[in-house]
Coordinates of C-alpha atoms in Angstrom, one line a residue:
M610 CA 0.0 -0.1 0.0
K611 CA 1.3 3.5 -0.7
R612 CA 2.6 5.5 2.3
R613 CA -0.7 7.4 2.9
I614 CA -2.5 4.3 3.7
F615 CA -1.1 3.3 7.3
I616 CA -2.1 2.4 10.8
K617 CA -2.1 5.2 13.2
E618 CA -0.9 4.6 16.7
S619 CA -3.7 3.2 18.8
S620 CA -2.9 5.4 21.7
M621 CA -3.5 8.4 19.5
A622 CA -5.9 7.5 16.9
L623 CA -8.1 4.9 18.3
A624 CA -8.5 5.9 22.1
I625 CA -11.7 7.8 22.6
I626 CA -13.5 8.7 25.9
P627 CA -16.4 10.9 25.1
S628 CA -17.3 13.5 27.6
L629 CA -20.7 13.6 29.5
N630 CA -21.9 16.6 27.5
F631 CA -21.0 14.6 24.2
F632 CA -23.5 12.0 25.2
E633 CA -26.2 14.5 26.6
E634 CA -26.2 16.3 23.4
M635 CA -26.0 13.5 20.9
H636 CA -29.5 12.3 22.1
K637 CA -30.8 14.8 19.8
T638 CA -29.5 13.3 16.5
K639 CA -31.8 11.6 14.1
M640 CA -29.1 9.8 12.3
G641 CA -29.3 5.9 12.4
I642 CA -26.7 3.4 12.0
V643 CA -26.5 0.8 9.5
V644 CA -25.8 -2.8 10.8
H645 CA -22.7 -2.9 8.6
S646 CA -21.0 0.1 10.6
Y647 CA -20.5 -2.8 13.2
A648 CA -19.2 -5.2 10.6
N649 CA -16.2 -6.3 12.9
R650 CA -18.6 -6.6 15.8
W651 CA -22.0 -8.1 14.4
N652 CA -21.9 -11.9 15.1
A653 CA -18.2 -11.8 15.7
K654 CA -16.5 -15.1 16.5
E655 CA -13.9 -13.8 19.0
S656 CA -14.8 -12.4 22.3
S657 CA -14.2 -8.9 23.8
T658 CA -15.2 -7.7 27.3
K659 CA -15.2 -4.1 26.3
Y660 CA -16.8 -4.4 23.0
P661 CA -19.3 -7.6 23.1
A662 CA -20.4 -9.0 19.8
F663 CA -23.9 -8.2 18.8
T664 CA -26.0 -11.5 18.0
N665 CA -29.3 -10.0 17.3
A666 CA -31.0 -6.7 16.4
M667 CA -32.0 -6.2 20.0
E668 CA -28.4 -5.8 21.3
L669 CA -27.4 -3.5 18.2
L670 CA -30.5 -1.4 19.0
E671 CA -29.7 -1.1 22.5
H672 CA -26.0 -0.1 21.9
C673 CA -27.0 2.3 19.6
H674 CA -29.5 3.9 21.8
S675 CA -26.7 4.1 24.5
I676 CA -24.5 6.1 22.1
H677 CA -27.6 8.4 21.3
A678 CA -28.2 7.4 17.6
G679 CA -31.5 8.0 16.0
G680 CA -32.4 4.5 14.7
I681 CA -30.7 1.6 13.3
Q682 CA -31.2 -0.4 9.8
T683 CA -30.7 -4.2 10.6
I684 CA -30.9 -7.5 8.7
V685 CA -34.5 -9.3 9.2
N686 CA -34.4 -12.9 8.4
D687 CA -36.5 -15.5 10.0
W688 CA -37.4 -13.3 13.1
S689 CA -40.1 -14.8 15.3
T690 CA -43.4 -12.8 16.0
D691 CA -42.3 -12.5 19.7
F692 CA -38.7 -11.2 18.8
S693 CA -40.5 -8.7 16.2
K694 CA -42.8 -7.5 18.9
S695 CA -40.0 -7.1 21.4
I696 CA -38.1 -4.8 18.7
R697 CA -41.3 -2.8 18.2
S698 CA -41.7 -2.2 22.0
K699 CA -38.2 -1.5 22.8
S700 CA -37.8 1.0 19.6
D701 CA -40.9 2.7 21.0
Q702 CA -39.6 3.1 24.2
F703 CA -36.3 4.7 23.0
H704 CA -38.2 6.9 20.5
M705 CA -35.9 5.3 17.8
F706 CA -36.8 4.2 14.2
V707 CA -35.9 0.8 12.9
E708 CA -35.5 0.0 9.2
G709 CA -34.9 -3.5 7.8
S710 CA -32.5 -5.2 5.3
V711 CA -34.1 -8.2 3.6
A712 CA -32.9 -10.5 0.7
L713 CA -35.1 -10.1 -2.5
P714 CA -36.7 -13.2 -3.9
K715 CA -34.8 -14.7 -6.7
T716 CA -37.6 -17.2 -7.9
E717 CA -41.4 -17.6 -7.2
D718 CA -40.2 -20.1 -4.7
D719 CA -38.5 -17.7 -2.6
V720 CA -41.7 -15.4 -2.3
S721 CA -43.3 -16.7 0.7
E722 CA -40.1 -16.6 2.6
F723 CA -39.8 -12.8 1.4
E724 CA -43.4 -12.2 2.6
N725 CA -42.6 -13.7 6.0
N726 CA -39.8 -11.4 6.5
I727 CA -41.8 -8.5 5.3
I728 CA -44.6 -9.6 7.8
Q729 CA -42.1 -9.7 10.6
A730 CA -40.6 -6.5 9.5
K731 CA -44.1 -4.7 9.8
T732 CA -44.8 -6.5 13.0
A733 CA -41.4 -4.8 14.4
G734 CA -42.6 -1.2 13.2
I735 CA -40.5 -1.2 10.2
D736 CA -41.9 0.9 7.4
I737 CA -38.8 0.8 5.0
V738 CA -36.7 -2.3 4.0
R739 CA -33.5 -2.0 2.3
S740 CA -32.3 -4.5 -0.2
V741 CA -29.7 -5.0 -3.1
T742 CA -29.7 -6.8 -6.3
L743 CA -25.9 -7.9 -6.3
G744 CA -24.0 -8.5 -3.1
T745 CA -20.7 -8.3 -4.8
R746 CA -19.1 -5.5 -7.0
R747 CA -20.1 -5.3 -10.8
Y748 CA -16.6 -5.0 -12.0
E749 CA -15.2 -8.0 -10.0
T750 CA -18.0 -10.1 -10.7
F751 CA -18.9 -9.8 -14.5
K752 CA -16.2 -10.4 -17.3
K753 CA -18.5 -9.7 -20.1
R754 CA -21.5 -7.5 -21.0
K755 CA -23.8 -10.2 -21.4
D756 CA -23.1 -11.5 -18.1
F757 CA -24.2 -8.1 -16.8
D758 CA -27.2 -7.9 -18.9
D759 CA -28.4 -11.3 -17.7
F760 CA -27.9 -10.0 -14.1
K761 CA -30.1 -7.0 -14.9
S762 CA -32.6 -9.3 -16.1
R763 CA -32.8 -11.4 -12.9
A764 CA -32.5 -8.1 -10.8
S765 CA -35.6 -6.9 -12.7
Q766 CA -37.5 -10.2 -11.9
S767 CA -36.8 -10.0 -8.3
I768 CA -38.0 -6.7 -7.8
Q769 CA -41.1 -7.4 -9.7
L770 CA -41.7 -10.4 -7.3
A771 CA -40.9 -8.4 -4.6
E772 CA -43.3 -5.4 -5.4
P773 CA -46.8 -7.0 -4.6
I774 CA -45.8 -8.0 -1.4
V775 CA -44.6 -4.8 -0.2
K776 CA -47.5 -3.1 -1.5
K777 CA -49.8 -5.4 0.0
H778 CA -48.2 -4.8 3.6
K779 CA -47.6 -1.2 2.9
V780 CA -43.8 -1.3 3.4
K781 CA -41.4 0.5 1.2
L782 CA -38.8 -1.4 -0.5
A783 CA -35.8 0.8 -1.2
I784 CA -33.1 -0.7 -3.7
E785 CA -29.5 0.1 -2.9
N786 CA -27.0 1.5 -5.6
H787 CA -24.6 -1.1 -4.5
K788 CA -21.5 -0.9 -6.8
D789 CA -23.7 -2.6 -9.5
F790 CA -26.0 0.0 -11.3
L791 CA -24.6 3.2 -12.5
S792 CA -27.1 5.7 -11.2
D793 CA -29.1 6.2 -14.5
E794 CA -29.2 2.6 -14.9
L795 CA -30.8 2.2 -11.4
V796 CA -33.2 4.9 -12.1
V797 CA -34.3 3.0 -15.3
E798 CA -35.0 -0.1 -13.2
I799 CA -37.0 1.9 -10.6
N800 CA -39.1 3.4 -13.2
S801 CA -39.9 0.2 -15.0
I802 CA -41.5 -1.0 -11.9
G803 CA -43.4 2.2 -11.5
S804 CA -44.7 1.7 -8.1
E805 CA -44.9 4.3 -5.1
W806 CA -43.7 1.2 -2.9
V807 CA -40.4 0.7 -4.7
G808 CA -37.6 3.2 -4.4
V809 CA -33.9 3.7 -3.5
T810 CA -31.6 3.4 -0.7
L811 CA -29.2 6.1 -1.7
D812 CA -25.6 5.3 -0.8
F813 CA -23.6 8.2 -0.9
G814 CA -20.2 7.0 -1.9
N815 CA -20.7 3.6 -3.5
N816 CA -20.8 4.6 -7.0
M817 CA -17.3 6.2 -6.7
A818 CA -16.3 2.6 -7.5
L819 CA -18.0 3.2 -10.9
L820 CA -16.2 6.4 -11.4
E821 CA -19.2 8.4 -10.7
D822 CA -19.2 11.8 -9.0
P823 CA -20.9 11.6 -5.7
Q824 CA -22.9 14.6 -6.0
K825 CA -24.2 13.6 -9.5
V826 CA -25.1 10.4 -7.9
I827 CA -27.0 12.4 -5.2
E828 CA -28.8 14.6 -7.8
T829 CA -29.7 11.6 -9.9
L830 CA -31.2 9.3 -7.3
A831 CA -32.6 11.7 -4.7
P832 CA -35.8 11.9 -6.3
Y833 CA -36.3 8.1 -6.0
A834 CA -34.9 7.7 -2.5
F835 CA -36.7 6.5 0.8
T836 CA -33.6 5.9 2.8
T837 CA -29.8 6.6 2.9
H838 CA -26.5 5.2 3.7
V839 CA -24.6 8.2 4.7
K840 CA -20.8 7.9 4.2
D841 CA -17.6 10.0 3.4
M842 CA -14.8 8.6 1.2
G843 CA -11.2 8.8 1.1
V844 CA -9.1 8.1 -1.9
A845 CA -5.5 7.4 -2.7
P846 CA -4.0 6.3 -6.1
Y847 CA -2.1 3.0 -6.9
S848 CA -0.7 1.7 -10.2
D849 CA -4.0 0.4 -11.6
G850 CA -6.5 3.0 -10.4
F851 CA -7.2 4.0 -6.9
Y852 CA -7.9 3.0 -3.3
L853 CA -11.4 3.7 -2.0
A854 CA -12.4 3.6 1.7
E855 CA -15.0 4.8 4.0
V856 CA -13.8 7.3 6.4
P857 CA -15.4 9.5 9.3
L858 CA -17.9 12.1 8.1
G859 CA -15.9 15.1 7.3
K860 CA -12.8 13.5 6.7
G861 CA -13.3 12.7 2.9
V862 CA -14.0 14.1 -0.5
C863 CA -17.8 14.2 -0.2
D864 CA -19.8 17.3 0.5
I865 CA -22.0 15.6 3.1
K866 CA -23.8 18.7 4.0
K867 CA -24.8 19.4 0.5
M868 CA -25.9 15.9 -0.2
V869 CA -27.9 15.8 2.8
E870 CA -29.8 19.0 1.9
E871 CA -30.3 17.7 -1.6
C872 CA -32.0 14.6 -0.3
K873 CA -34.1 16.8 2.0
K874 CA -35.2 18.7 -1.0
Y875 CA -36.8 16.0 -2.6
N876 CA -38.1 14.0 0.4
P877 CA -38.3 16.0 3.7
N878 CA -39.1 12.9 5.6
I879 CA -36.1 11.0 4.1
R880 CA -34.0 8.9 6.7
F881 CA -30.4 9.2 7.2
N882 CA -28.3 6.2 8.1
L883 CA -24.6 6.1 8.9
E884 CA -22.6 3.4 7.1
M885 CA -19.2 3.7 8.2
I886 CA -17.6 0.6 7.1
T887 CA -14.2 -0.2 9.1
R888 CA -12.1 -2.0 6.9
D889 CA -9.3 -1.9 4.4
P890 CA -9.5 0.4 1.4
L891 CA -10.9 -1.1 -1.7
E892 CA -8.8 -1.4 -4.9
I893 CA -10.7 0.2 -7.9
P894 CA -8.6 -1.0 -10.8
C895 CA -10.2 1.3 -13.3
K896 CA -7.1 1.5 -15.5
K897 CA -7.2 -2.1 -16.4
E898 CA -9.1 -3.3 -19.6
D899 CA -11.0 -6.0 -17.6
Y900 CA -12.8 -3.0 -15.3
W901 CA -14.6 -1.9 -18.4
A902 CA -15.8 -5.3 -19.5
T903 CA -19.5 -4.4 -18.6
F904 CA -19.5 -0.7 -19.5
G905 CA -18.4 -0.8 -23.1
P906 CA -15.1 1.1 -24.4
M907 CA -13.1 2.8 -21.8
D908 CA -14.8 6.3 -20.9
E909 CA -11.7 8.5 -20.9
T910 CA -13.7 11.5 -19.7
R911 CA -15.2 9.7 -16.7
L912 CA -12.0 8.0 -15.9
N913 CA -9.9 11.1 -16.0
Q914 CA -12.2 13.1 -14.0
M915 CA -12.1 10.4 -11.3
L916 CA -8.5 10.2 -11.3
S917 CA -8.2 14.0 -11.1
L918 CA -10.3 14.1 -8.1
V919 CA -8.1 11.1 -6.4
K920 CA -4.9 13.1 -7.2
K921 CA -6.5 16.4 -6.0
N922 CA -7.5 14.7 -2.6
D923 CA -4.4 12.3 -2.3
N924 CA -3.9 13.6 1.3
I925 CA -6.4 11.6 3.4
N926 CA -5.2 9.1 5.6
L927 CA -6.5 5.7 4.8
Q928 CA -6.2 3.0 7.5
K929 CA -5.3 -0.7 6.9
I930 CA -7.5 -2.2 9.3
S931 CA -6.4 -5.8 8.5
I932 CA -3.2 -5.7 10.4
L933 CA -4.9 -4.6 13.6
S934 CA -5.5 -7.0 16.5
F935 CA -9.2 -8.1 16.8
E936 CA -9.7 -5.6 19.8
G937 CA -8.1 -3.0 17.7
K938 CA -10.4 -3.4 14.9
L939 CA -13.4 -3.0 17.4
E940 CA -11.8 0.1 19.0
A941 CA -11.5 1.6 15.5
E942 CA -14.9 0.8 14.5
E943 CA -16.3 2.3 17.6
K944 CA -14.2 5.4 17.3
N945 CA -15.2 5.9 13.7
N946 CA -18.9 5.4 14.4
L947 CA -18.9 8.0 17.3
V948 CA -17.0 10.7 15.4
S949 CA -19.4 10.4 12.5
L950 CA -22.4 10.7 14.6
N951 CA -20.9 13.9 16.5
Y952 CA -20.2 15.1 13.1
S953 CA -23.8 14.7 11.9
R954 CA -25.0 16.3 15.3
K955 CA -22.8 19.5 14.9
R956 CA -22.3 20.0 11.2
L957 CA -25.4 18.4 9.4
G958 CA -28.3 19.7 11.7
L959 CA -29.6 16.0 12.0
R960 CA -31.1 16.6 15.6

């Protein structure tokens, strides 16, 4: 990795002892937290006294309440009715919102399982569920355009199978831009469904991996967004392209305040959820021919614009998380989330 991708000394960069006033004021925020912001802690196999694993949504909800987040977005899968009711009761007690994250049905055989998850989500008080059409990354998964076109057909079928279910139960389905569709392509998918119950989970940073300017993505997708993954992105060059990583809000290249305001303009009731994934930077090999296999000929304009942005912002410290101890990873994760929540309270007006 280049010299700017490094590990900060734990005594300086990872230690955080929030003051009483910090926690007293943070309860006003309405910024929620996505379960993936605790990717290291969620169902962790190793034990930690200071940062015990979250084994279910209730434990995540209680922790996020303790750090004064406004809500959570969490995985809904095979919940019992009793558990769903307990989530509803606890979130009402805490005055927090809960959003779900569900898998789309791939075939007719999956519809009953999908509907059960929607029913349990509704029982838990959830009115928006996030989903993705691709769990991997477009440029890593598909090696030719036909493969991507086949995926698009399957994705459309999945959303079409899901739409009558969410409409029936009056739960909004929000499809995330998940390093799969360019923003214009996702708009085509959403419009092809033509349902008030199907929209977008607007991720602020994902499409940088597809060489799209983050502000352009906001302007394209905000009119369709029910909820969000708020994140800031750091970048650094490498031989085949650039590194891309989530960084604490306010530390990266995104104009977060402007992006939040743009979202509010189209949907005053839109939800904001922090997705601060503490992990190693991703390699975006945009200079390699294989990267462009699903896009067509290399788009020199798009490529040069992104590389120019990377060069301009090659002063952001990107952490390599994988070389930390397990406890160090958990500590870094908690720090990043707390710093970002504090930023949302002080700079974004999410109170």
